[in-house]
GROMACS .gro file of C-alpha atoms in nm:
model
  218
    1UNK     CA    1  10.285  12.844  13.227
    2UNK     CA    2  10.066  12.558  13.104
    3UNK     CA    3   9.696  12.552  13.028
    4UNK     CA    4   9.471  12.294  13.190
    5UNK     CA    5   9.382  12.139  12.853
    6UNK     CA    6   9.535  12.071  12.514
    7UNK     CA    7   9.345  12.082  12.186
    8UNK     CA    8   9.423  11.779  11.970
    9UNK     CA    9   9.308  11.746  11.608
   10UNK     CA   10   9.227  11.379  11.543
   11UNK     CA   11   9.198  11.240  11.190
   12UNK     CA   12   8.997  10.923  11.130
   13UNK     CA   13   8.994  10.690  10.830
   14UNK     CA   14   8.810  10.394  10.677
   15UNK     CA   15   8.603  10.190  10.926
   16UNK     CA   16   8.700  10.416  11.219
   17UNK     CA   17   8.574  10.721  11.028
   18UNK     CA   18   8.248  10.540  10.957
   19UNK     CA   19   8.208  10.449  11.323
   20UNK     CA   20   8.263  10.808  11.438
   21UNK     CA   21   8.058  10.963  11.158
   22UNK     CA   22   8.333  11.219  11.091
   23UNK     CA   23   8.680  11.233  10.940
   24UNK     CA   24   8.809  11.489  11.194
   25UNK     CA   25   8.740  11.529  11.564
   26UNK     CA   26   8.880  11.789  11.803
   27UNK     CA   27   8.957  11.661  12.151
   28UNK     CA   28   9.046  11.843  12.470
   29UNK     CA   29   9.295  11.640  12.673
   30UNK     CA   30   9.462  11.725  13.000
   31UNK     CA   31   9.825  11.829  13.026
   32UNK     CA   32  10.048  11.523  13.029
   33UNK     CA   33   9.824  11.327  12.790
   34UNK     CA   34   9.987  11.075  12.557
   35UNK     CA   35   9.886  10.911  12.232
   36UNK     CA   36   9.730  10.629  12.436
   37UNK     CA   37   9.470  10.874  12.573
   38UNK     CA   38   9.326  10.951  12.228
   39UNK     CA   39   9.120  10.636  12.172
   40UNK     CA   40   8.939  10.642  12.511
   41UNK     CA   41   8.860  11.012  12.458
   42UNK     CA   42   8.692  10.932  12.125
   43UNK     CA   43   8.434  10.716  12.309
   44UNK     CA   44   8.396  10.470  12.024
   45UNK     CA   45   8.394  10.155  12.234
   46UNK     CA   46   8.670   9.898  12.265
   47UNK     CA   47   8.985   9.972  12.066
   48UNK     CA   48   8.999   9.744  11.759
   49UNK     CA   49   9.309   9.525  11.724
   50UNK     CA   50   9.586   9.639  11.491
   51UNK     CA   51   9.540  10.015  11.521
   52UNK     CA   52   9.845  10.238  11.474
   53UNK     CA   53   9.883  10.607  11.547
   54UNK     CA   54  10.066  10.896  11.388
   55UNK     CA   55  10.153  11.225  11.558
   56UNK     CA   56  10.207  11.516  11.321
   57UNK     CA   57  10.235  11.276  11.024
   58UNK     CA   58  10.493  11.042  11.175
   59UNK     CA   59  10.417  10.703  11.327
   60UNK     CA   60  10.410  10.725  11.707
   61UNK     CA   61  10.393  10.475  11.992
   62UNK     CA   62  10.119  10.504  12.250
   63UNK     CA   63  10.347  10.644  12.518
   64UNK     CA   64  10.451  10.949  12.316
   65UNK     CA   65  10.351  11.276  12.491
   66UNK     CA   66  10.113  11.515  12.316
   67UNK     CA   67  10.130  11.893  12.289
   68UNK     CA   68   9.865  12.155  12.228
   69UNK     CA   69   9.776  12.174  11.858
   70UNK     CA   70   9.907  11.828  11.767
   71UNK     CA   71   9.745  11.629  11.487
   72UNK     CA   72   9.693  11.262  11.570
   73UNK     CA   73   9.584  11.012  11.306
   74UNK     CA   74   9.413  10.689  11.410
   75UNK     CA   75   9.528  10.438  11.150
   76UNK     CA   76   9.351  10.106  11.090
   77UNK     CA   77   9.553   9.817  10.943
   78UNK     CA   78   9.632   9.927  10.590
   79UNK     CA   79   9.561   9.753  10.260
   80UNK     CA   80   9.761   9.939  10.000
   81UNK     CA   81   9.956  10.251   9.928
   82UNK     CA   82  10.095  10.503   9.681
   83UNK     CA   83  10.346  10.782   9.604
   84UNK     CA   84  10.068  10.980   9.436
   85UNK     CA   85   9.723  10.953   9.590
   86UNK     CA   86   9.414  11.096   9.424
   87UNK     CA   87   9.072  11.025   9.272
   88UNK     CA   88   9.181  11.045   8.907
   89UNK     CA   89   9.187  10.732   8.686
   90UNK     CA   90   9.542  10.601   8.658
   91UNK     CA   91   9.755  10.629   8.342
   92UNK     CA   92  10.017  10.359   8.291
   93UNK     CA   93  10.172  10.532   7.990
   94UNK     CA   94  10.237  10.840   8.203
   95UNK     CA   95  10.410  10.632   8.473
   96UNK     CA   96  10.625  10.450   8.217
   97UNK     CA   97  10.724  10.782   8.060
   98UNK     CA   98  10.815  10.918   8.403
   99UNK     CA   99  11.066  10.638   8.468
  100UNK     CA  100  11.216  10.607   8.118
  101UNK     CA  101  11.594  10.644   8.125
  102UNK     CA  102  11.846  10.600   7.842
  103UNK     CA  103  12.081  10.415   8.078
  104UNK     CA  104  11.822  10.149   8.162
  105UNK     CA  105  11.748   9.830   7.973
  106UNK     CA  106  11.435   9.738   8.167
  107UNK     CA  107  11.109   9.891   8.282
  108UNK     CA  108  10.889   9.668   8.498
  109UNK     CA  109  10.529   9.756   8.586
  110UNK     CA  110  10.260   9.635   8.822
  111UNK     CA  111   9.887   9.708   8.789
  112UNK     CA  112   9.633   9.619   9.057
  113UNK     CA  113   9.274   9.609   8.929
  114UNK     CA  114   8.929   9.557   9.077
  115UNK     CA  115   8.807   9.200   9.022
  116UNK     CA  116   8.439   9.103   9.011
  117UNK     CA  117   8.452   8.825   9.272
  118UNK     CA  118   8.633   8.779   9.602
  119UNK     CA  119   8.588   8.506   9.865
  120UNK     CA  120   8.285   8.374   9.683
  121UNK     CA  121   8.108   8.712   9.671
  122UNK     CA  122   8.007   8.912   9.365
  123UNK     CA  123   8.190   9.243   9.397
  124UNK     CA  124   8.028   9.555   9.247
  125UNK     CA  125   8.318   9.800   9.305
  126UNK     CA  126   8.588   9.906   9.552
  127UNK     CA  127   8.620  10.227   9.750
  128UNK     CA  128   8.953  10.355   9.879
  129UNK     CA  129   9.021  10.595  10.165
  130UNK     CA  130   9.364  10.744  10.237
  131UNK     CA  131   9.567  10.974  10.456
  132UNK     CA  132   9.731  11.140  10.154
  133UNK     CA  133  10.000  11.352  10.320
  134UNK     CA  134  10.135  11.064  10.525
  135UNK     CA  135  10.093  10.814  10.241
  136UNK     CA  136  10.314  11.021  10.013
  137UNK     CA  137  10.581  11.059  10.282
  138UNK     CA  138  10.580  10.685  10.351
  139UNK     CA  139  10.598  10.608   9.979
  140UNK     CA  140  10.899  10.833   9.939
  141UNK     CA  141  11.069  10.649  10.226
  142UNK     CA  142  10.998  10.312  10.065
  143UNK     CA  143  11.112  10.434   9.724
  144UNK     CA  144  11.444  10.556   9.865
  145UNK     CA  145  11.510  10.225  10.042
  146UNK     CA  146  11.418  10.011   9.739
  147UNK     CA  147  11.616  10.229   9.498
  148UNK     CA  148  11.932  10.194   9.706
  149UNK     CA  149  11.888   9.820   9.762
  150UNK     CA  150  11.835   9.736   9.393
  151UNK     CA  151  12.036  10.015   9.226
  152UNK     CA  152  11.732  10.141   9.040
  153UNK     CA  153  11.711  10.450   8.822
  154UNK     CA  154  11.354  10.575   8.874
  155UNK     CA  155  11.031  10.472   9.047
  156UNK     CA  156  10.676  10.598   8.988
  157UNK     CA  157  10.376  10.492   9.197
  158UNK     CA  158  10.014  10.604   9.184
  159UNK     CA  159   9.710  10.498   9.386
  160UNK     CA  160   9.350  10.589   9.319
  161UNK     CA  161   9.107  10.690   9.593
  162UNK     CA  162   8.729  10.690   9.602
  163UNK     CA  163   8.513  10.471   9.375
  164UNK     CA  164   8.704  10.221   9.156
  165UNK     CA  165   8.481  10.017   8.918
  166UNK     CA  166   8.534   9.656   8.814
  167UNK     CA  167   8.828   9.618   8.576
  168UNK     CA  168   8.982   9.957   8.651
  169UNK     CA  169   9.319  10.009   8.818
  170UNK     CA  170   9.356  10.108   9.181
  171UNK     CA  171   9.736  10.102   9.198
  172UNK     CA  172  10.018  10.121   8.944
  173UNK     CA  173  10.394  10.093   8.985
  174UNK     CA  174  10.666  10.151   8.725
  175UNK     CA  175  11.036  10.089   8.789
  176UNK     CA  176  11.336  10.136   8.560
  177UNK     CA  177  11.674   9.968   8.610
  178UNK     CA  178  11.977   9.871   8.402
  179UNK     CA  179  11.873   9.503   8.420
  180UNK     CA  180  11.536   9.327   8.425
  181UNK     CA  181  11.588   9.116   8.738
  182UNK     CA  182  11.632   9.421   8.961
  183UNK     CA  183  11.332   9.600   8.808
  184UNK     CA  184  11.102   9.300   8.850
  185UNK     CA  185  11.212   9.224   9.205
  186UNK     CA  186  11.172   9.591   9.302
  187UNK     CA  187  10.812   9.596   9.174
  188UNK     CA  188  10.727   9.294   9.386
  189UNK     CA  189  10.896   9.437   9.693
  190UNK     CA  190  10.725   9.776   9.656
  191UNK     CA  191  10.370   9.639   9.631
  192UNK     CA  192  10.426   9.398   9.921
  193UNK     CA  193  10.555   9.682  10.140
  194UNK     CA  194  10.279   9.922  10.037
  195UNK     CA  195  10.017   9.677  10.156
  196UNK     CA  196  10.173   9.666  10.501
  197UNK     CA  197  10.273  10.023  10.590
  198UNK     CA  198  10.102  10.288  10.378
  199UNK     CA  199   9.778  10.442  10.511
  200UNK     CA  200   9.541  10.355  10.226
  201UNK     CA  201   9.232  10.143  10.300
  202UNK     CA  202   9.003   9.938  10.078
  203UNK     CA  203   8.628   9.887  10.116
  204UNK     CA  204   8.484   9.600   9.916
  205UNK     CA  205   8.126   9.662   9.806
  206UNK     CA  206   7.950   9.341   9.711
  207UNK     CA  207   7.596   9.229   9.637
  208UNK     CA  208   7.414   9.262   9.968
  209UNK     CA  209   7.675   9.443  10.173
  210UNK     CA  210   8.016   9.602  10.214
  211UNK     CA  211   8.332   9.541  10.420
  212UNK     CA  212   8.659   9.719  10.492
  213UNK     CA  213   8.940   9.482  10.392
  214UNK     CA  214   9.254   9.468  10.606
  215UNK     CA  215   9.591   9.305  10.543
  216UNK     CA  216   9.434   8.976  10.444
  217UNK     CA  217   9.263   9.140  10.143
  218UNK     CA  218   9.428   9.093   9.802
   0.00000   0.00000   0.00000
């Protein structure tokens, strides 16, 4: 026997969260509803281009059926990512120590920091929002794929959330491998992939305003 309605827990992030004025919304949808029914039910106007959806922390297409109690995340185009996501300042020495291996002759690192200008604007700081549970799962998937492709030993990734001042790090990656070429190429591949698929978003706060930065943001 089926009820007339399903309760769906919707999680919102970045600019969509700001538009709704809440990070979580509970919806009641009729039996037979799919992921595509979530956005109209939110009543936030026209659906922005580039949105993705996740059902129970896995990416889902719009035709996927929903069930009572499902969690649906509305995911704007992402701008970064991490294996560890949290508000703490990042520690490169800790990441390097985590990947050290006596069988490796190379450790490559990447650090992304907040710069004071972007597109001709004076930036005061950055703010990051994230869907931490899904971000970690996606990072683990990326790590596994990169490790196999480049025969790496260890990978450590950390991403900061919240307020990140000028000059401080928002993302760090450390990779160890037997040879330097593999370690360096893996670092590049990881950061490029993070920017495309991991649900972490960047707001640029500049003199006179602020803006959520999508895939085009560096």
